[in-house]
PDB file of C-alpha atoms in Angstrom:
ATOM      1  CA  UNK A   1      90.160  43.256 146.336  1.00 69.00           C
ATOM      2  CA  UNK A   2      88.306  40.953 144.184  1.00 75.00           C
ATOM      3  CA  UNK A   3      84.893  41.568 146.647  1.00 76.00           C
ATOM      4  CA  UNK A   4      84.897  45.128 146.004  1.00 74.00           C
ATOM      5  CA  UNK A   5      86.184  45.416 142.274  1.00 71.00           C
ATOM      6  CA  UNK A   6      82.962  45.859 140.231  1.00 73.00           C
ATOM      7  CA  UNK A   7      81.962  49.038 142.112  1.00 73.00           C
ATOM      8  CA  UNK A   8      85.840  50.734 143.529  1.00 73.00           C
ATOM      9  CA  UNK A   9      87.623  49.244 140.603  1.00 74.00           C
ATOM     10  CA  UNK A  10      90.598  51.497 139.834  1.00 77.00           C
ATOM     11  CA  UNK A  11      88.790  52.788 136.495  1.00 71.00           C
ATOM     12  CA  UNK A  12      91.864  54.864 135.504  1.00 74.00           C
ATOM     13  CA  UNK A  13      94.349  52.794 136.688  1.00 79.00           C
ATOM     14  CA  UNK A  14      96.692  52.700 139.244  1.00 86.00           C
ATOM     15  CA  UNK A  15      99.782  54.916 138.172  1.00 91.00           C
ATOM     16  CA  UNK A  16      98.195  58.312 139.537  1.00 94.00           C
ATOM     17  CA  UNK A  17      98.005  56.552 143.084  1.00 95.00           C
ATOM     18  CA  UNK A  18     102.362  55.418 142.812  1.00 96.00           C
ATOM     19  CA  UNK A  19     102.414  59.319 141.232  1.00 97.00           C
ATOM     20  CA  UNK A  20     100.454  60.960 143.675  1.00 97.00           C
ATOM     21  CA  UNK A  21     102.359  58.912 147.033  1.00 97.00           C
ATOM     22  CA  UNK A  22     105.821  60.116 145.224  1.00 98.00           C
ATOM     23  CA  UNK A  23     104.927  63.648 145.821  1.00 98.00           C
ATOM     24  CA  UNK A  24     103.901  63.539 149.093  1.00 98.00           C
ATOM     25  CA  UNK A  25     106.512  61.271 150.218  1.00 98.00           C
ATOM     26  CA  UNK A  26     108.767  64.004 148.496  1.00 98.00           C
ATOM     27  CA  UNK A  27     106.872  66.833 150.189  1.00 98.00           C
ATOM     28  CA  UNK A  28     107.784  65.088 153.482  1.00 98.00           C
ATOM     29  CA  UNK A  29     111.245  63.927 152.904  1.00 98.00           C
ATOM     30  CA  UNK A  30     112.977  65.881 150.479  1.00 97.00           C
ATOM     31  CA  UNK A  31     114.562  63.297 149.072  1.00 98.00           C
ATOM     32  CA  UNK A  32     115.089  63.474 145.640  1.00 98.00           C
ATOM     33  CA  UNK A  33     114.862  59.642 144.818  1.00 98.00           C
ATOM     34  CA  UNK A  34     110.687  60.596 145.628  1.00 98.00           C
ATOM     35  CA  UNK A  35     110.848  63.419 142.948  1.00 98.00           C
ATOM     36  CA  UNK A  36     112.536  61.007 140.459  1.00 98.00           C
ATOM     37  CA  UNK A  37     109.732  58.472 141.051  1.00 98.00           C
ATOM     38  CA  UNK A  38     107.341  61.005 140.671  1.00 98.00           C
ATOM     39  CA  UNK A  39     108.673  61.861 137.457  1.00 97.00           C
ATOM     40  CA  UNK A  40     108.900  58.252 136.347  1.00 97.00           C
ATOM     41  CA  UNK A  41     105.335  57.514 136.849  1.00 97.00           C
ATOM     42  CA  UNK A  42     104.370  61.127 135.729  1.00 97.00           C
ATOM     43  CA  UNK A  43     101.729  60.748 132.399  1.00 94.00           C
ATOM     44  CA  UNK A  44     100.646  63.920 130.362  1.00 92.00           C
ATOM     45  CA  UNK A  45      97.005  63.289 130.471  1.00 92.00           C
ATOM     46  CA  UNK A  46      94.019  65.428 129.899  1.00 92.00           C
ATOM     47  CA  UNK A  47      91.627  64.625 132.985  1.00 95.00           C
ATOM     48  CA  UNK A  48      88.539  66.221 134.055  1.00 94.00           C
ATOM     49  CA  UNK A  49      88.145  65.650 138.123  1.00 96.00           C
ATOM     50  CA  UNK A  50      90.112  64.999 140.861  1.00 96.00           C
ATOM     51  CA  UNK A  51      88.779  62.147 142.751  1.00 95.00           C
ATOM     52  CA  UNK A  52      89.479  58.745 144.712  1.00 92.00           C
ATOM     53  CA  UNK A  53      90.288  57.377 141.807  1.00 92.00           C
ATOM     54  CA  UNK A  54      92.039  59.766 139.566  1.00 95.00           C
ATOM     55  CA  UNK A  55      95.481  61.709 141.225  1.00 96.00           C
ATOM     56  CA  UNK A  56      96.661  63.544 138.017  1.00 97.00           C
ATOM     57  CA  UNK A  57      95.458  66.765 138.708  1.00 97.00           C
ATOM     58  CA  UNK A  58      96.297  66.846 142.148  1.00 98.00           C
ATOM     59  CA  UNK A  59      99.756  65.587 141.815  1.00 98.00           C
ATOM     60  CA  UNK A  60     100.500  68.502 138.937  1.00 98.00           C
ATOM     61  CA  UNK A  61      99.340  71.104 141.239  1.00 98.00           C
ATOM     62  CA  UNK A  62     101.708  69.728 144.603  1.00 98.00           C
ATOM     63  CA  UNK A  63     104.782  68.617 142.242  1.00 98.00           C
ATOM     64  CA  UNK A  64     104.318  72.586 140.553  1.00 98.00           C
ATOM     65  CA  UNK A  65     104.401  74.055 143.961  1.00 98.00           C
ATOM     66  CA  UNK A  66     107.454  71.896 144.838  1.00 98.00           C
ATOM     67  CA  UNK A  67     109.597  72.097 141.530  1.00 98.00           C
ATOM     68  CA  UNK A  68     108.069  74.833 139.461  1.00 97.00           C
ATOM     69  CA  UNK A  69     108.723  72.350 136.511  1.00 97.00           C
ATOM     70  CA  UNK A  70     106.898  73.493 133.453  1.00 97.00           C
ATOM     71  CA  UNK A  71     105.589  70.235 132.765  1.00 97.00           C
ATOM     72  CA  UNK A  72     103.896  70.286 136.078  1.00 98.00           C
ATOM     73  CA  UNK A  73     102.679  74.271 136.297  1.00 98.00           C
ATOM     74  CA  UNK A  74     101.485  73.677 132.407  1.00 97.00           C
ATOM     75  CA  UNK A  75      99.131  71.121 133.598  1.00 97.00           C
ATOM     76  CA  UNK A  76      97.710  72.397 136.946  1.00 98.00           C
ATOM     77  CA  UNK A  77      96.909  76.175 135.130  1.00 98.00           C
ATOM     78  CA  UNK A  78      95.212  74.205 132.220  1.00 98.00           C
ATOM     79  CA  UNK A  79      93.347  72.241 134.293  1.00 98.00           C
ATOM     80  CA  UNK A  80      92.119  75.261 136.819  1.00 98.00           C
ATOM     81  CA  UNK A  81      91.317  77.269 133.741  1.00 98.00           C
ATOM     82  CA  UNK A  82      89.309  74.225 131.870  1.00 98.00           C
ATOM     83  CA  UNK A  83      87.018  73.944 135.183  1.00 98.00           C
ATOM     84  CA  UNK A  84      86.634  77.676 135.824  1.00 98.00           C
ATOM     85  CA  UNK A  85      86.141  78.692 131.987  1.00 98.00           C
ATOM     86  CA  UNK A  86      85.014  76.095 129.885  1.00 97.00           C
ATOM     87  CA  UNK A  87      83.787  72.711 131.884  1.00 98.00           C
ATOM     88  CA  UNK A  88      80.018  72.336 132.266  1.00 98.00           C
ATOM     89  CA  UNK A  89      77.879  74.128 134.296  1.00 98.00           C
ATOM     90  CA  UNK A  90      74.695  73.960 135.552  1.00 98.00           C
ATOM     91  CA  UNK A  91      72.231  76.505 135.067  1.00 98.00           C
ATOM     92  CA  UNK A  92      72.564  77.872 138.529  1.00 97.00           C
ATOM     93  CA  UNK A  93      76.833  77.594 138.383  1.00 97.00           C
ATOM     94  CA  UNK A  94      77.482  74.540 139.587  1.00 98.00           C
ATOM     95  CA  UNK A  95      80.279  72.627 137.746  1.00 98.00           C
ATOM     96  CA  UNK A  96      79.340  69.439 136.372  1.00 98.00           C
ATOM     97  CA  UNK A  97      81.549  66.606 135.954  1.00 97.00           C
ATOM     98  CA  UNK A  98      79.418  63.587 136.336  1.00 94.00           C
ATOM     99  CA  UNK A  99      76.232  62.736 138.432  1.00 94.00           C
ATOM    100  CA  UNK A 100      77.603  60.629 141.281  1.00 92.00           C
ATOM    101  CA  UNK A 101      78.407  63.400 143.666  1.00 95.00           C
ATOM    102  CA  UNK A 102      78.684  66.308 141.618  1.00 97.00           C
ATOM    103  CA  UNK A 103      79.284  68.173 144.812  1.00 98.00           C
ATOM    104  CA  UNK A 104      81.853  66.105 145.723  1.00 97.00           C
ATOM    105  CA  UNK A 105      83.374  66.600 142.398  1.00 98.00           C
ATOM    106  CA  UNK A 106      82.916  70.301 142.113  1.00 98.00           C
ATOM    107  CA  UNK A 107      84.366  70.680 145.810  1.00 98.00           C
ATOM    108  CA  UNK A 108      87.739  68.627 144.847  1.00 98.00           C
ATOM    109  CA  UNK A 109      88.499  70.863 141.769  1.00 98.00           C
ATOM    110  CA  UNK A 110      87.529  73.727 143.849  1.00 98.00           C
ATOM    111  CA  UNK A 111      90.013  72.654 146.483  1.00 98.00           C
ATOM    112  CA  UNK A 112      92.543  71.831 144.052  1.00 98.00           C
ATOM    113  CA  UNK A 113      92.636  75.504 142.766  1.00 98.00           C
ATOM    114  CA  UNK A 114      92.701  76.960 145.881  1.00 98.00           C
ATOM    115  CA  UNK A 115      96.270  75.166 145.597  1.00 98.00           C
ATOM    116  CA  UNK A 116      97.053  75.830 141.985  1.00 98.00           C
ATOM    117  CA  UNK A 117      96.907  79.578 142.899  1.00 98.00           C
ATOM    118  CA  UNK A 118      99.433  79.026 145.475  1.00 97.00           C
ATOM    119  CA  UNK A 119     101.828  78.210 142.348  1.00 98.00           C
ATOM    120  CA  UNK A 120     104.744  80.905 142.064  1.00 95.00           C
ATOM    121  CA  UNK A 121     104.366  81.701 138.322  1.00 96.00           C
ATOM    122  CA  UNK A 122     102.885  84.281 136.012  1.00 97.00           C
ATOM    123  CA  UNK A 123     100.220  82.190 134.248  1.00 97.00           C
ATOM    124  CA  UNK A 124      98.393  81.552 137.539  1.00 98.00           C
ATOM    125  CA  UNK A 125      95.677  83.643 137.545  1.00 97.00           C
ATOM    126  CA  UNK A 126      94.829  82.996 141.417  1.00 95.00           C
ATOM    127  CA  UNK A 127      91.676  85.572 141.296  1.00 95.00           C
ATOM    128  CA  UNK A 128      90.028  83.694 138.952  1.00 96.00           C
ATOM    129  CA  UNK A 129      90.610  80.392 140.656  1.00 97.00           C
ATOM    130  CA  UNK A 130      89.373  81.705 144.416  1.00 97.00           C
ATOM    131  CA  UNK A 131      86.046  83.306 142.565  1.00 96.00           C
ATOM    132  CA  UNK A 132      85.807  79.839 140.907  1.00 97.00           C
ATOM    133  CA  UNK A 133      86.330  78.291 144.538  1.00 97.00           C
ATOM    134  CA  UNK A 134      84.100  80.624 145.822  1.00 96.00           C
ATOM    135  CA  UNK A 135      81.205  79.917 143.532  1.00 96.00           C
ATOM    136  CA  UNK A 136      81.322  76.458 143.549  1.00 97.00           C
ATOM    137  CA  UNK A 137      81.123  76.047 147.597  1.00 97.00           C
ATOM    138  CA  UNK A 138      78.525  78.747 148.088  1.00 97.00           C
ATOM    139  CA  UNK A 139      76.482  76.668 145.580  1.00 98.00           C
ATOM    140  CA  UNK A 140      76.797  73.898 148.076  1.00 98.00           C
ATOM    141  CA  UNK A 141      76.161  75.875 151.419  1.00 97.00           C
ATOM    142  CA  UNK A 142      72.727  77.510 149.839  1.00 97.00           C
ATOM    143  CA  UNK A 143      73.934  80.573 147.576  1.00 95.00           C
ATOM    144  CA  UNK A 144      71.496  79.242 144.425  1.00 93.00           C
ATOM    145  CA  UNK A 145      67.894  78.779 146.950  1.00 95.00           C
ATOM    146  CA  UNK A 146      69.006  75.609 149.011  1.00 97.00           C
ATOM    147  CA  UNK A 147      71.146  74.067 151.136  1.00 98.00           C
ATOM    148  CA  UNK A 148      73.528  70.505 150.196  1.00 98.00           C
ATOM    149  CA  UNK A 149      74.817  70.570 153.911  1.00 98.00           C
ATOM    150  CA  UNK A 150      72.638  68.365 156.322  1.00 98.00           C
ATOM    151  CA  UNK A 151      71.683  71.038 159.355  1.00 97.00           C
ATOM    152  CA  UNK A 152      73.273  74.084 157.875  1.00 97.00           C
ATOM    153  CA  UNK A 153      71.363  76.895 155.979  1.00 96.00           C
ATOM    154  CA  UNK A 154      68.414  77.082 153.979  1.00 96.00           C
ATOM    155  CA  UNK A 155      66.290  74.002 153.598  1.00 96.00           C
ATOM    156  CA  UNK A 156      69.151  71.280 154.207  1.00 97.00           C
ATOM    157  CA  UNK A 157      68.980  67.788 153.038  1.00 97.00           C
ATOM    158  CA  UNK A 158      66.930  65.712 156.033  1.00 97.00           C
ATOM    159  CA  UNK A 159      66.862  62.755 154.553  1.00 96.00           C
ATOM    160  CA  UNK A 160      70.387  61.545 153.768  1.00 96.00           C
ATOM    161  CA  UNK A 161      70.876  58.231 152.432  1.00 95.00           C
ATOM    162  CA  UNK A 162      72.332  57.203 155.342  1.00 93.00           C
ATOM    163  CA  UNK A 163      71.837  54.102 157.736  1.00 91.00           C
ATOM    164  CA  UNK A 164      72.906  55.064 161.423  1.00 91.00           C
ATOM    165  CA  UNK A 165      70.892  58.380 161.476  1.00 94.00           C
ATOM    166  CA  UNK A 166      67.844  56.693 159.630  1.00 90.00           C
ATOM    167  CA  UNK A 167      67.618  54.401 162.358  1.00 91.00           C
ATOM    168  CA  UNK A 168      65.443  55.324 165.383  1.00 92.00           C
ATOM    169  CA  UNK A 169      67.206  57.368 167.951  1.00 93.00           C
ATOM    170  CA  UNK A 170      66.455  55.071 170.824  1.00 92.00           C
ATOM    171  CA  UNK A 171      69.008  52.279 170.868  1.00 89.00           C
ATOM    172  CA  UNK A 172      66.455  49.797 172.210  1.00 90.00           C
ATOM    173  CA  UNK A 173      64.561  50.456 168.927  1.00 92.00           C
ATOM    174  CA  UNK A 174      65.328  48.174 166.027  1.00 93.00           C
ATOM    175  CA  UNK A 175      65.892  48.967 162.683  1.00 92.00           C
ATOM    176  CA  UNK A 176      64.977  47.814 159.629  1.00 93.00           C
ATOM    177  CA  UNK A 177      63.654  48.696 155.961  1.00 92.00           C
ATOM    178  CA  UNK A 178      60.720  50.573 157.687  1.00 90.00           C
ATOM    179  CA  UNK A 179      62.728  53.100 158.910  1.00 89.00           C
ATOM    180  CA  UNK A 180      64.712  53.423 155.721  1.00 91.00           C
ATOM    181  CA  UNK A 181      61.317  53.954 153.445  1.00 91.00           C
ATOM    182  CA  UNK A 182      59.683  56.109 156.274  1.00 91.00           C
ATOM    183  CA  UNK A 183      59.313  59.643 154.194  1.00 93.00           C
ATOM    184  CA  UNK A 184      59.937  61.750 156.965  1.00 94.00           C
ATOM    185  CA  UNK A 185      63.216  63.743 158.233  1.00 95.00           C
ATOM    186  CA  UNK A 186      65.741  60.702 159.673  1.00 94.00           C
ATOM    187  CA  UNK A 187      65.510  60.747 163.438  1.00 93.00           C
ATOM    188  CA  UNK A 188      68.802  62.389 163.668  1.00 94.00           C
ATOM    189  CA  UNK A 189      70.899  65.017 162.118  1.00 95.00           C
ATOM    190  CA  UNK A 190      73.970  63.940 160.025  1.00 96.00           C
ATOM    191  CA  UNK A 191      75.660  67.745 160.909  1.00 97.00           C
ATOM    192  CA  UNK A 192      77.903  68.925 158.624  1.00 97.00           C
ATOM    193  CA  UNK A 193      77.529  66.386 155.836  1.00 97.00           C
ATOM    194  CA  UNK A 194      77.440  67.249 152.237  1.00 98.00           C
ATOM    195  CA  UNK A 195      74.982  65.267 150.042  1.00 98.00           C
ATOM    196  CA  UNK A 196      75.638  64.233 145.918  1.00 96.00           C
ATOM    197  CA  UNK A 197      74.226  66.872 145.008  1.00 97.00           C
ATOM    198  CA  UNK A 198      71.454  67.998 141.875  1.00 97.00           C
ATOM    199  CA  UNK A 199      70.931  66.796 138.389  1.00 97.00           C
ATOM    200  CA  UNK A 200      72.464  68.601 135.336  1.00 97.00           C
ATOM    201  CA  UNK A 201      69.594  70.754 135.023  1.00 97.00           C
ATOM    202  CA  UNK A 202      69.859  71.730 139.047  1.00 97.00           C
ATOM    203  CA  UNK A 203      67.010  69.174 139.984  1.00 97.00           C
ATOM    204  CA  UNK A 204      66.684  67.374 143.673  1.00 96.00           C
ATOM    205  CA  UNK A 205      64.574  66.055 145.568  1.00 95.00           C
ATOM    206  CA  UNK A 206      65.746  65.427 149.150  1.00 96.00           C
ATOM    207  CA  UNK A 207      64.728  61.263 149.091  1.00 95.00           C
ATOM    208  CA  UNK A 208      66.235  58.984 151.497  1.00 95.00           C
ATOM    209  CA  UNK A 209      66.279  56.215 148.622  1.00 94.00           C
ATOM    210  CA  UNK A 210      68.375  57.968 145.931  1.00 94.00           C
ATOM    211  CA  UNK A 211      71.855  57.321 146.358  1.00 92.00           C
ATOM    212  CA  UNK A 212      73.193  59.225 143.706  1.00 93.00           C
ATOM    213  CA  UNK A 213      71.675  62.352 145.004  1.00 94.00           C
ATOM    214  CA  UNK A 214      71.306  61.592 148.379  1.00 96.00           C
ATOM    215  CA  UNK A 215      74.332  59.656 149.107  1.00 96.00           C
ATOM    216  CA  UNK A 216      76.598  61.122 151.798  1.00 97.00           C
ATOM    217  CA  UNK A 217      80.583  59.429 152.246  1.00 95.00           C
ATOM    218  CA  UNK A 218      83.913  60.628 153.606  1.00 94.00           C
ATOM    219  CA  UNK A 219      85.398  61.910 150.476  1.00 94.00           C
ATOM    220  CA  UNK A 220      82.591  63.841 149.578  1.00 96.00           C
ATOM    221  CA  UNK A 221      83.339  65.646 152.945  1.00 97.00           C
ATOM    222  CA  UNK A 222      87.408  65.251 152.361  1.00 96.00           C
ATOM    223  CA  UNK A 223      87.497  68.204 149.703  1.00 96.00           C
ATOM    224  CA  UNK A 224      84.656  70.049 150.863  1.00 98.00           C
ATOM    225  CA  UNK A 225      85.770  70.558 154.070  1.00 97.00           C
ATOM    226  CA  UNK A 226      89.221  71.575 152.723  1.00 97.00           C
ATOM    227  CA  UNK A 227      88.165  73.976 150.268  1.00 98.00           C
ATOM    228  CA  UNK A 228      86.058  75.441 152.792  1.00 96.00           C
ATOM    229  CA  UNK A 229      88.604  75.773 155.151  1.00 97.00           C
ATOM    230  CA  UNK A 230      90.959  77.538 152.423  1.00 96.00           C
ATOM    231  CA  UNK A 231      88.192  80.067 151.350  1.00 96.00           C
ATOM    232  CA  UNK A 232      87.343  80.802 154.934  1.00 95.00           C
ATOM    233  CA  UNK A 233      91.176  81.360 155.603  1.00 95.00           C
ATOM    234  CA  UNK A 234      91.547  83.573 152.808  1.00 95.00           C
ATOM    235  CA  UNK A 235      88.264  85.827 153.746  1.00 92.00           C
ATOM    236  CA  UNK A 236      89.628  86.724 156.909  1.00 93.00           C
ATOM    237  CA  UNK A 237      92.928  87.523 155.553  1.00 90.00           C
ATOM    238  CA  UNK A 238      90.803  89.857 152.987  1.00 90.00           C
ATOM    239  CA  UNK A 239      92.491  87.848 150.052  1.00 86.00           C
ATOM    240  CA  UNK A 240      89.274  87.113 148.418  1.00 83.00           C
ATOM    241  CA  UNK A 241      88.045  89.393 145.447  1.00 72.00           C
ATOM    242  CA  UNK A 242      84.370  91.282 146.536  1.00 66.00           C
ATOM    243  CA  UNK A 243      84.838  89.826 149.969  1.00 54.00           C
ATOM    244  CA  UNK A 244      85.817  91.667 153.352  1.00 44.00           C
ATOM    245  CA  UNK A 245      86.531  88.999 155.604  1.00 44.00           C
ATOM    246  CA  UNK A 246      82.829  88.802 157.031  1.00 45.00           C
ATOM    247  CA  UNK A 247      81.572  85.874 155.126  1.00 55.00           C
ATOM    248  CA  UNK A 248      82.960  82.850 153.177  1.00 54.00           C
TER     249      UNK A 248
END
């Protein structure tokens, strides 16, 4: 899409998207033709996120729990333990892969080891993965001082970078680029959604006009959400280290 190719260019290509829609259409078939495409467009890469635009990780971790081919489980275990032992963090924990929606970022790996340690072999070390899930979404939901959720927990984002609930709340009302530099709260409360997220060093400022920090979008949400959903699954089934079910 020509239009949209300086800003949602594929930057790492396209063969972790064929890679990625081989395992799942293996996953939902079992048909082995899928697996052999997956293999065929499989590349032994080093990559450090799992995003919109880069698959690698995520297909590892679904083709390990469907083969248990080494290639596979060696790549979804040294992935998980790069971004639980040795990838950035921020002072306060959070783990940095880049500054457009670090949150979103550190929620997808999160996510994506919640799935790793569902992988049937002995290098898994699935305690270490859930603590890592666990840290990185409590950072998000308000564990380090302050909310990243819009309407949920301590001092939430009110001013997401966000046109429909900048925009007056009477439909009569226009809206224009007053309402967007207005510094107070928007007029209505994005629930639920997850903003970028802080600097390197922890640093935010909840400003309508920043949208690195302040940005809010679907797959921000996408692994959030999910990774959420996983931790909160596994706290009431008490499968989470230091945790007894009552809060996730």
């Amino acid at each position: 899409v020509p239009g949209a190719s300086s800003f949602y260019n594929s930057w790492s290509g396209y063969n972790d998207e064929l890679l990625w829609s081989a395992a799942w259409l293996y996953k939902a078939t079992g048909d082995s033709f899928y697996l052999g495409k997956a293999n065929e467009f499989w590349q032994n890469k080093d990559v450090s996120e799992l995003s919109w635009d880069e698959k690698t990780a995520g297909a590892a971790i679904l083709l390990a729990q469907l083969t248990g081919d080494d290639k596979y489980v060696s790549k979804a275990v040294s992935f998980c333990n790069k971004m639980a032992d040795t990838q950035q963090k921020t002072p306060k924990g959070m783990v940095w892969i880049q500054q457009w929606g670090p949150l979103r970022h550190a929620s997808n790996v999160a996510f994506a080891c919640l799935e790793a340690a569902k992988i049937a072999d002995s290098r898994v070390d699935k305690d270490k993965y859930y603590q890592f899930a666990v840290n990185q979404i409590h950072y998000a939901l308000g564990d380090t001082g302050r909310s990243f959720v819009v309407g949920y927990g301590t001092n939430p984002p009110q001013r997401p970078h966000h046109r429909s609930s900048s925009c007056p709340t009477n439909p009569s009302e226009s809206c224009g680029w007053d309402d967007y530099n207005q510094s107070g709260p928007n007029p209505s409360t994005l629930w639920g959604a997850l903003v970028g997220g802080p600097g390197s060093d922890d640093s935010y400022t909840d400003y309508r006009g920043d949208y690195i920090k302040n940005e809010v979008a679907c797959d921000y949400n996408a692994g959030f959400q999910s990774a959420l959903a996983g931790l909160r699954t596994l706290a009431l089934d008490g499968s989470l280290p230091g945790l007894n079910g009552s809060s996730c």
